[in-house]
Amino acid sequence: MVAVFTATGLISGFTRAFLDDGPGVTPPLLLLTPVVRITEAGVVMALAFLLAWKAPPLRAAVGIAALAVVSLHAGVVRTHFYLDWVQTAELVLVLGLVTAGSGVLLRLRDRSRAELAAAAQDRARRDERLDMARELHDVVAHHVTGMLVQAQAAVVVAERDKSKACELLPGIVGGGTDALGAMRAMVRTLRDNGAATATGDLTADLRQLVEKSGLPVRTSIELAGDVRPELGRSVLRLVQEALTNVRKHAHGATEVEVDVRLTATAVLLSVVDDGRTGPVHAGGFGLVGMRERVDELGGRFFAGATGEGWLVTAELPLEVRS
């Protein structure tokens, strides 16, 4: 700041003190030429603009104040043919305010852009965390729930017949293996920045999911055409979570119907059971995650009791709605 102040002072007014022969003596004519005056005014304005734009606030304030002092000094003590010293001081102040104000506006613009970029990064990280949370709930919790149900059944059966309980152990081991495989697949997807697709053949994946559910499921799958990978993954996860909810909350369910069909504009799916539902159906994050998936794709979602069981339906458009 000392260097800036000194250099500016030499340009704007201190040269008079150094170069004058004595008090009241007119400075060299070179310093009075319009070219020199316009040049030094431009340099001062550029310095003030850069300080207001780029310098830290305290340094900018001190630097601009220094520039204002030396500029007012030069404007008052120099001889002018068209303006008196009051008009000169007013002109200096107006130009200074315009210049410094322009720098402040650019500083605010840069700060606003940085804040918007930071907010966008925060939203991206939040969306990633939500996506990971849904994947953990939909994929891993599905397998863990199956293991838990079978383990609970084994405990009950073991009181009467230990050999029957042992027959349930392979299913528990298989559930643990599937859970580990799902975790590894999700880690691979995250390492690939989500590039991996969840399903290549949606019909086959849905049938495999139903077979592994261990529920009395009756399926109707009509997918004559191809479905884009991200939409197919959402369909698979919605059906998976609906079956998980049936296994956890639909007490005494004897039949589950899974219907997935493709229309000209959307994929329609429904999962309905005839079990008794309790208040636990309102807890957890399963329904929240399903609704979020459908909302992100611009679709419609419903989940609720039917009087004879529980119904989950969704309409997922083939094209993302703007």
mmCIF file of C-alpha atoms in Angstrom:
data_model
loop_
_atom_site.group_PDB
_atom_site.id
_atom_site.type_symbol
_atom_site.label_atom_id
_atom_site.label_comp_id
_atom_site.label_asym_id
_atom_site.label_seq_id
_atom_site.Cartn_x
_atom_site.Cartn_y
_atom_site.Cartn_z
ATOM 1 C CA MET A 1 0.000 0.000 0.000
ATOM 2 C CA VAL A 2 2.916 2.395 0.695
ATOM 3 C CA ALA A 3 4.257 1.768 -2.806
ATOM 4 C CA VAL A 4 0.831 2.362 -4.385
ATOM 5 C CA PHE A 5 0.318 5.544 -2.371
ATOM 6 C CA THR A 6 3.766 6.893 -3.242
ATOM 7 C CA ALA A 7 3.533 6.075 -6.932
ATOM 8 C CA THR A 8 0.077 7.573 -7.183
ATOM 9 C CA GLY A 9 1.130 10.665 -5.297
ATOM 10 C CA LEU A 10 4.047 11.211 -7.628
ATOM 11 C CA ILE A 11 1.732 10.941 -10.601
ATOM 12 C CA SER A 12 -1.190 12.918 -9.245
ATOM 13 C CA GLY A 13 0.274 15.800 -7.300
ATOM 14 C CA PHE A 14 3.457 15.251 -5.334
ATOM 15 C CA THR A 15 5.490 15.883 -8.508
ATOM 16 C CA ARG A 16 4.612 19.549 -8.092
ATOM 17 C CA ALA A 17 6.437 19.682 -4.785
ATOM 18 C CA PHE A 18 9.464 17.845 -6.122
ATOM 19 C CA LEU A 19 9.770 19.633 -9.458
ATOM 20 C CA ASP A 20 8.709 23.213 -8.648
ATOM 21 C CA ASP A 21 11.530 25.761 -8.314
ATOM 22 C CA GLY A 22 9.798 27.444 -5.425
ATOM 23 C CA PRO A 23 6.492 28.242 -3.753
ATOM 24 C CA GLY A 24 3.814 29.302 -6.217
ATOM 25 C CA VAL A 25 5.976 28.555 -9.236
ATOM 26 C CA THR A 26 4.134 26.937 -12.121
ATOM 27 C CA PRO A 27 5.218 23.313 -12.639
ATOM 28 C CA PRO A 28 6.796 22.178 -15.900
ATOM 29 C CA LEU A 29 4.468 22.529 -18.845
ATOM 30 C CA LEU A 30 4.785 18.772 -19.544
ATOM 31 C CA LEU A 31 2.764 18.059 -16.378
ATOM 32 C CA LEU A 32 0.014 20.404 -17.512
ATOM 33 C CA THR A 33 -0.619 18.852 -20.912
ATOM 34 C CA PRO A 34 -4.030 17.160 -21.410
ATOM 35 C CA VAL A 35 -2.375 13.850 -22.340
ATOM 36 C CA VAL A 36 -0.482 13.647 -19.043
ATOM 37 C CA ARG A 37 -3.507 14.679 -16.988
ATOM 38 C CA ILE A 38 -5.804 12.162 -18.710
ATOM 39 C CA THR A 39 -3.172 9.438 -18.331
ATOM 40 C CA GLU A 40 -2.617 10.031 -14.632
ATOM 41 C CA ALA A 41 -6.376 10.228 -14.044
ATOM 42 C CA GLY A 42 -6.802 6.916 -15.868
ATOM 43 C CA VAL A 43 -4.052 5.283 -13.786
ATOM 44 C CA VAL A 44 -5.627 6.467 -10.531
ATOM 45 C CA MET A 45 -9.074 5.291 -11.588
ATOM 46 C CA ALA A 46 -7.682 1.897 -12.667
ATOM 47 C CA LEU A 47 -5.922 1.482 -9.310
ATOM 48 C CA ALA A 48 -9.091 2.410 -7.413
ATOM 49 C CA PHE A 49 -11.131 0.004 -9.543
ATOM 50 C CA LEU A 50 -8.722 -2.913 -8.993
ATOM 51 C CA LEU A 51 -8.521 -2.233 -5.257
ATOM 52 C CA ALA A 52 -12.322 -2.179 -4.907
ATOM 53 C CA TRP A 53 -12.630 -5.356 -6.995
ATOM 54 C CA LYS A 54 -9.771 -7.613 -5.949
ATOM 55 C CA ALA A 55 -8.086 -6.402 -2.756
ATOM 56 C CA PRO A 56 -9.143 -7.550 0.730
ATOM 57 C CA PRO A 57 -11.746 -5.153 2.167
ATOM 58 C CA LEU A 58 -9.432 -3.421 4.671
ATOM 59 C CA ARG A 59 -6.641 -2.926 2.173
ATOM 60 C CA ALA A 60 -9.119 -1.747 -0.435
ATOM 61 C CA ALA A 61 -10.578 0.852 1.948
ATOM 62 C CA VAL A 62 -7.153 2.195 2.953
ATOM 63 C CA GLY A 63 -5.894 2.242 -0.636
ATOM 64 C CA ILE A 64 -8.948 3.995 -2.034
ATOM 65 C CA ALA A 65 -8.812 6.555 0.769
ATOM 66 C CA ALA A 66 -5.161 7.244 -0.089
ATOM 67 C CA LEU A 67 -6.001 7.633 -3.749
ATOM 68 C CA ALA A 68 -8.817 10.044 -2.863
ATOM 69 C CA VAL A 69 -6.490 12.196 -0.746
ATOM 70 C CA VAL A 70 -3.760 12.539 -3.364
ATOM 71 C CA SER A 71 -6.306 13.061 -6.153
ATOM 72 C CA LEU A 72 -8.051 15.846 -4.234
ATOM 73 C CA HIS A 73 -4.668 17.387 -3.478
ATOM 74 C CA ALA A 74 -3.723 17.382 -7.129
ATOM 75 C CA GLY A 75 -7.107 18.707 -8.224
ATOM 76 C CA VAL A 76 -7.089 21.602 -5.749
ATOM 77 C CA VAL A 77 -3.488 22.844 -6.002
ATOM 78 C CA ARG A 78 -3.114 22.616 -9.763
ATOM 79 C CA THR A 79 -4.132 25.357 -12.163
ATOM 80 C CA HIS A 80 -7.196 24.638 -14.331
ATOM 81 C CA PHE A 81 -8.516 26.723 -17.155
ATOM 82 C CA TYR A 82 -12.129 25.458 -17.189
ATOM 83 C CA LEU A 83 -12.910 24.447 -13.579
ATOM 84 C CA ASP A 84 -12.403 26.110 -10.228
ATOM 85 C CA TRP A 85 -11.115 24.113 -7.275
ATOM 86 C CA VAL A 86 -14.639 23.302 -5.961
ATOM 87 C CA GLN A 87 -15.765 21.932 -9.306
ATOM 88 C CA THR A 88 -12.519 19.992 -9.597
ATOM 89 C CA ALA A 89 -13.008 18.426 -6.173
ATOM 90 C CA GLU A 90 -16.582 17.474 -7.080
ATOM 91 C CA LEU A 91 -15.407 15.889 -10.326
ATOM 92 C CA VAL A 92 -12.729 13.909 -8.496
ATOM 93 C CA LEU A 93 -15.269 12.644 -5.960
ATOM 94 C CA VAL A 94 -17.821 11.677 -8.635
ATOM 95 C CA LEU A 95 -15.244 9.820 -10.714
ATOM 96 C CA GLY A 96 -13.936 8.135 -7.579
ATOM 97 C CA LEU A 97 -17.372 6.966 -6.515
ATOM 98 C CA VAL A 98 -18.182 5.641 -9.991
ATOM 99 C CA THR A 99 -14.855 3.837 -10.252
ATOM 100 C CA ALA A 100 -14.895 2.358 -6.753
ATOM 101 C CA GLY A 101 -18.586 1.504 -7.076
ATOM 102 C CA SER A 102 -17.929 -0.416 -10.275
ATOM 103 C CA GLY A 103 -15.229 -2.423 -8.516
ATOM 104 C CA VAL A 104 -17.557 -3.148 -5.582
ATOM 105 C CA LEU A 105 -20.277 -4.320 -7.972
ATOM 106 C CA LEU A 106 -17.854 -6.745 -9.608
ATOM 107 C CA ARG A 107 -16.735 -7.940 -6.164
ATOM 108 C CA LEU A 108 -20.373 -8.612 -5.224
ATOM 109 C CA ARG A 109 -20.967 -10.370 -8.534
ATOM 110 C CA ASP A 110 -17.966 -12.653 -7.976
ATOM 111 C CA ARG A 111 -19.094 -13.368 -4.422
ATOM 112 C CA SER A 112 -22.605 -14.172 -5.642
ATOM 113 C CA ARG A 113 -21.222 -16.550 -8.259
ATOM 114 C CA ALA A 114 -19.049 -18.257 -5.659
ATOM 115 C CA GLU A 115 -22.013 -18.625 -3.303
ATOM 116 C CA LEU A 116 -24.170 -20.047 -6.109
ATOM 117 C CA ALA A 117 -21.412 -22.504 -7.039
ATOM 118 C CA ALA A 118 -21.032 -23.556 -3.406
ATOM 119 C CA ALA A 119 -24.808 -23.988 -3.091
ATOM 120 C CA ALA A 120 -24.845 -26.104 -6.273
ATOM 121 C CA GLN A 121 -22.078 -28.289 -4.861
ATOM 122 C CA ASP A 122 -23.990 -28.671 -1.597
ATOM 123 C CA ARG A 123 -27.122 -29.686 -3.508
ATOM 124 C CA ALA A 124 -25.141 -32.195 -5.562
ATOM 125 C CA ARG A 125 -23.604 -33.705 -2.430
ATOM 126 C CA ARG A 126 -27.027 -33.819 -0.741
ATOM 127 C CA ASP A 127 -28.559 -35.533 -3.785
ATOM 128 C CA GLU A 128 -25.720 -38.056 -3.806
ATOM 129 C CA ARG A 129 -26.232 -38.781 -0.113
ATOM 130 C CA LEU A 130 -29.976 -39.218 -0.635
ATOM 131 C CA ASP A 131 -29.365 -41.526 -3.573
ATOM 132 C CA MET A 132 -26.913 -43.591 -1.541
ATOM 133 C CA ALA A 133 -29.359 -43.714 1.374
ATOM 134 C CA ARG A 134 -32.131 -44.951 -0.916
ATOM 135 C CA GLU A 135 -29.839 -47.555 -2.450
ATOM 136 C CA LEU A 136 -28.791 -48.778 0.994
ATOM 137 C CA HIS A 137 -32.390 -48.970 2.133
ATOM 138 C CA ASP A 138 -33.802 -50.515 -1.050
ATOM 139 C CA VAL A 139 -31.015 -53.009 -1.790
ATOM 140 C CA VAL A 140 -29.267 -53.949 1.436
ATOM 141 C CA ALA A 141 -32.282 -53.620 3.740
ATOM 142 C CA HIS A 142 -34.209 -55.899 1.371
ATOM 143 C CA HIS A 143 -31.760 -58.750 1.883
ATOM 144 C CA VAL A 144 -31.212 -58.064 5.575
ATOM 145 C CA THR A 145 -34.968 -58.090 6.153
ATOM 146 C CA GLY A 146 -35.183 -61.519 4.518
ATOM 147 C CA MET A 147 -32.393 -62.810 6.723
ATOM 148 C CA LEU A 148 -34.090 -61.390 9.812
ATOM 149 C CA VAL A 149 -37.457 -62.945 8.980
ATOM 150 C CA GLN A 150 -35.885 -66.350 8.400
ATOM 151 C CA ALA A 151 -33.779 -66.098 11.550
ATOM 152 C CA GLN A 152 -36.861 -65.232 13.612
ATOM 153 C CA ALA A 153 -38.690 -68.184 12.095
ATOM 154 C CA ALA A 154 -35.739 -70.431 12.913
ATOM 155 C CA VAL A 155 -35.813 -69.336 16.553
ATOM 156 C CA VAL A 156 -39.521 -70.160 16.821
ATOM 157 C CA VAL A 157 -39.203 -73.488 15.030
ATOM 158 C CA ALA A 158 -36.107 -74.512 17.014
ATOM 159 C CA GLU A 159 -38.176 -74.756 20.191
ATOM 160 C CA ARG A 160 -40.143 -77.602 18.635
ATOM 161 C CA ASP A 161 -37.887 -79.102 15.970
ATOM 162 C CA LYS A 162 -34.202 -78.240 15.698
ATOM 163 C CA SER A 163 -33.825 -80.094 12.406
ATOM 164 C CA LYS A 164 -36.494 -77.857 10.871
ATOM 165 C CA ALA A 165 -34.654 -74.814 12.173
ATOM 166 C CA CYS A 166 -31.448 -76.042 10.549
ATOM 167 C CA GLU A 167 -33.265 -76.215 7.211
ATOM 168 C CA LEU A 168 -33.706 -72.435 7.366
ATOM 169 C CA LEU A 169 -29.981 -71.756 7.749
ATOM 170 C CA PRO A 170 -29.133 -72.052 4.017
ATOM 171 C CA GLY A 171 -31.703 -69.343 3.303
ATOM 172 C CA ILE A 172 -30.094 -67.069 5.879
ATOM 173 C CA VAL A 173 -26.658 -67.735 4.395
ATOM 174 C CA GLY A 174 -28.019 -67.056 0.914
ATOM 175 C CA GLY A 175 -29.529 -63.772 2.097
ATOM 176 C CA GLY A 176 -26.209 -62.728 3.590
ATOM 177 C CA THR A 177 -24.433 -63.620 0.348
ATOM 178 C CA ASP A 178 -26.944 -61.601 -1.666
ATOM 179 C CA ALA A 179 -26.551 -58.639 0.713
ATOM 180 C CA LEU A 180 -22.770 -58.753 0.358
ATOM 181 C CA GLY A 181 -23.078 -58.960 -3.413
ATOM 182 C CA ALA A 182 -25.450 -56.002 -3.443
ATOM 183 C CA MET A 183 -23.033 -53.980 -1.315
ATOM 184 C CA ARG A 184 -20.146 -54.778 -3.654
ATOM 185 C CA ALA A 185 -22.229 -53.892 -6.705
ATOM 186 C CA MET A 186 -23.176 -50.559 -5.138
ATOM 187 C CA VAL A 187 -19.534 -49.818 -4.305
ATOM 188 C CA ARG A 188 -18.550 -50.575 -7.905
ATOM 189 C CA THR A 189 -21.287 -48.242 -9.133
ATOM 190 C CA LEU A 190 -20.040 -45.460 -6.838
ATOM 191 C CA ARG A 191 -16.457 -45.988 -8.002
ATOM 192 C CA ASP A 192 -17.680 -45.698 -11.598
ATOM 193 C CA ASN A 193 -19.521 -42.449 -10.726
ATOM 194 C CA GLY A 194 -22.876 -44.161 -11.163
ATOM 195 C CA ALA A 195 -22.166 -45.238 -14.740
ATOM 196 C CA ALA A 196 -23.081 -48.866 -14.129
ATOM 197 C CA THR A 197 -26.669 -49.812 -14.888
ATOM 198 C CA ALA A 198 -28.769 -51.701 -12.389
ATOM 199 C CA THR A 199 -30.573 -53.868 -14.906
ATOM 200 C CA GLY A 200 -30.007 -55.044 -18.447
ATOM 201 C CA ASP A 201 -33.167 -57.166 -18.729
ATOM 202 C CA LEU A 202 -35.906 -55.678 -16.586
ATOM 203 C CA THR A 203 -38.343 -58.552 -17.074
ATOM 204 C CA ALA A 204 -35.782 -61.162 -16.052
ATOM 205 C CA ASP A 205 -34.623 -59.093 -13.082
ATOM 206 C CA LEU A 206 -38.198 -58.620 -11.878
ATOM 207 C CA ARG A 207 -38.933 -62.339 -12.093
ATOM 208 C CA GLN A 208 -35.720 -63.163 -10.266
ATOM 209 C CA LEU A 209 -36.588 -60.629 -7.579
ATOM 210 C CA VAL A 210 -40.029 -62.193 -7.102
ATOM 211 C CA GLU A 211 -38.585 -65.693 -6.896
ATOM 212 C CA LYS A 212 -36.100 -64.700 -4.199
ATOM 213 C CA SER A 213 -38.688 -62.812 -2.146
ATOM 214 C CA GLY A 214 -40.055 -65.971 -0.544
ATOM 215 C CA LEU A 215 -43.587 -64.588 -0.806
ATOM 216 C CA PRO A 216 -46.661 -66.069 -2.509
ATOM 217 C CA VAL A 217 -46.431 -63.699 -5.456
ATOM 218 C CA ARG A 218 -48.513 -63.766 -8.624
ATOM 219 C CA THR A 219 -46.852 -61.720 -11.353
ATOM 220 C CA SER A 220 -48.050 -60.043 -14.507
ATOM 221 C CA ILE A 221 -45.212 -58.401 -16.431
ATOM 222 C CA GLU A 222 -45.851 -56.912 -19.851
ATOM 223 C CA LEU A 223 -42.797 -55.061 -21.121
ATOM 224 C CA ALA A 224 -42.885 -55.311 -24.881
ATOM 225 C CA GLY A 225 -40.331 -52.554 -25.476
ATOM 226 C CA ASP A 226 -37.045 -51.431 -23.998
ATOM 227 C CA VAL A 227 -36.917 -49.172 -20.958
ATOM 228 C CA ARG A 228 -34.026 -46.811 -20.421
ATOM 229 C CA PRO A 229 -31.590 -48.096 -17.715
ATOM 230 C CA GLU A 230 -32.261 -45.464 -15.055
ATOM 231 C CA LEU A 231 -36.010 -45.936 -15.386
ATOM 232 C CA GLY A 232 -35.617 -49.706 -15.251
ATOM 233 C CA ARG A 233 -33.562 -49.403 -12.090
ATOM 234 C CA SER A 234 -36.268 -47.310 -10.453
ATOM 235 C CA VAL A 235 -38.966 -49.830 -11.426
ATOM 236 C CA LEU A 236 -36.887 -52.652 -9.971
ATOM 237 C CA ARG A 237 -36.197 -50.774 -6.737
ATOM 238 C CA LEU A 238 -39.863 -49.799 -6.297
ATOM 239 C CA VAL A 239 -41.036 -53.393 -6.652
ATOM 240 C CA GLN A 240 -38.223 -54.560 -4.384
ATOM 241 C CA GLU A 241 -39.117 -52.109 -1.634
ATOM 242 C CA ALA A 242 -42.837 -52.892 -1.949
ATOM 243 C CA LEU A 243 -42.121 -56.628 -1.490
ATOM 244 C CA THR A 244 -39.857 -55.820 1.467
ATOM 245 C CA ASN A 245 -42.714 -53.893 3.080
ATOM 246 C CA VAL A 246 -45.061 -56.830 2.495
ATOM 247 C CA ARG A 247 -42.640 -59.162 4.226
ATOM 248 C CA LYS A 248 -42.135 -56.777 7.150
ATOM 249 C CA HIS A 249 -45.627 -55.388 7.688
ATOM 250 C CA ALA A 250 -48.300 -57.457 5.888
ATOM 251 C CA HIS A 251 -49.122 -59.948 8.653
ATOM 252 C CA GLY A 252 -50.835 -63.098 7.444
ATOM 253 C CA ALA A 253 -50.542 -62.255 3.760
ATOM 254 C CA THR A 254 -51.534 -65.213 1.595
ATOM 255 C CA GLU A 255 -51.250 -63.570 -1.809
ATOM 256 C CA VAL A 256 -49.269 -60.752 -3.371
ATOM 257 C CA GLU A 257 -49.915 -59.443 -6.859
ATOM 258 C CA VAL A 258 -47.176 -57.684 -8.823
ATOM 259 C CA ASP A 259 -48.245 -56.005 -12.050
ATOM 260 C CA VAL A 260 -45.789 -54.165 -14.303
ATOM 261 C CA ARG A 261 -46.778 -53.049 -17.770
ATOM 262 C CA LEU A 262 -45.521 -50.705 -20.458
ATOM 263 C CA THR A 263 -47.817 -48.217 -22.181
ATOM 264 C CA ALA A 264 -47.082 -45.760 -24.948
ATOM 265 C CA THR A 265 -46.052 -43.064 -22.486
ATOM 266 C CA ALA A 266 -45.232 -44.675 -19.149
ATOM 267 C CA VAL A 267 -44.420 -47.731 -17.072
ATOM 268 C CA LEU A 268 -47.262 -48.652 -14.719
ATOM 269 C CA LEU A 269 -46.615 -50.827 -11.693
ATOM 270 C CA SER A 270 -48.632 -51.996 -8.736
ATOM 271 C CA VAL A 271 -47.975 -54.281 -5.786
ATOM 272 C CA VAL A 272 -50.939 -55.311 -3.652
ATOM 273 C CA ASP A 273 -51.261 -57.800 -0.795
ATOM 274 C CA ASP A 274 -54.071 -59.149 1.352
ATOM 275 C CA GLY A 275 -52.270 -58.986 4.691
ATOM 276 C CA ARG A 276 -53.162 -57.119 7.846
ATOM 277 C CA THR A 277 -51.238 -53.852 8.194
ATOM 278 C CA GLY A 278 -50.285 -52.283 11.503
ATOM 279 C CA PRO A 279 -49.096 -48.822 12.556
ATOM 280 C CA VAL A 280 -45.492 -49.808 11.791
ATOM 281 C CA HIS A 281 -46.313 -49.255 8.132
ATOM 282 C CA ALA A 282 -46.048 -45.521 8.778
ATOM 283 C CA GLY A 283 -42.494 -45.715 10.112
ATOM 284 C CA GLY A 284 -39.141 -45.992 8.383
ATOM 285 C CA PHE A 285 -37.963 -44.460 5.152
ATOM 286 C CA GLY A 286 -39.208 -46.986 2.584
ATOM 287 C CA LEU A 287 -42.282 -45.084 1.429
ATOM 288 C CA VAL A 288 -40.379 -41.787 1.551
ATOM 289 C CA GLY A 289 -37.644 -43.207 -0.664
ATOM 290 C CA MET A 290 -40.169 -44.644 -3.145
ATOM 291 C CA ARG A 291 -42.001 -41.348 -3.383
ATOM 292 C CA GLU A 292 -38.724 -39.482 -3.941
ATOM 293 C CA ARG A 293 -37.745 -41.856 -6.762
ATOM 294 C CA VAL A 294 -41.067 -41.332 -8.516
ATOM 295 C CA ASP A 295 -41.018 -37.551 -8.015
ATOM 296 C CA GLU A 296 -37.509 -37.300 -9.508
ATOM 297 C CA LEU A 297 -38.782 -38.988 -12.659
ATOM 298 C CA GLY A 298 -41.846 -36.739 -12.860
ATOM 299 C CA GLY A 299 -44.276 -39.565 -12.140
ATOM 300 C CA ARG A 300 -47.158 -40.254 -9.768
ATOM 301 C CA PHE A 301 -47.120 -42.434 -6.648
ATOM 302 C CA PHE A 302 -49.675 -43.813 -4.209
ATOM 303 C CA ALA A 303 -49.367 -46.104 -1.215
ATOM 304 C CA GLY A 304 -52.105 -46.913 1.266
ATOM 305 C CA ALA A 305 -54.454 -49.417 2.795
ATOM 306 C CA THR A 306 -57.203 -50.908 0.620
ATOM 307 C CA GLY A 307 -59.378 -52.340 3.382
ATOM 308 C CA GLU A 308 -58.173 -55.842 2.556
ATOM 309 C CA GLY A 309 -54.456 -55.205 2.453
ATOM 310 C CA TRP A 310 -51.930 -52.665 1.197
ATOM 311 C CA LEU A 311 -51.494 -51.170 -2.261
ATOM 312 C CA VAL A 312 -48.493 -49.499 -3.880
ATOM 313 C CA THR A 313 -48.885 -47.999 -7.357
ATOM 314 C CA ALA A 314 -46.645 -45.824 -9.496
ATOM 315 C CA GLU A 315 -46.705 -44.283 -12.952
ATOM 316 C CA LEU A 316 -43.265 -43.523 -14.362
ATOM 317 C CA PRO A 317 -43.152 -41.565 -17.633
ATOM 318 C CA LEU A 318 -40.882 -42.896 -20.366
ATOM 319 C CA GLU A 319 -39.527 -39.400 -20.984
ATOM 320 C CA VAL A 320 -38.460 -37.066 -18.203
ATOM 321 C CA ARG A 321 -40.937 -34.235 -17.847
ATOM 322 C CA SER A 322 -39.494 -30.723 -17.740
#
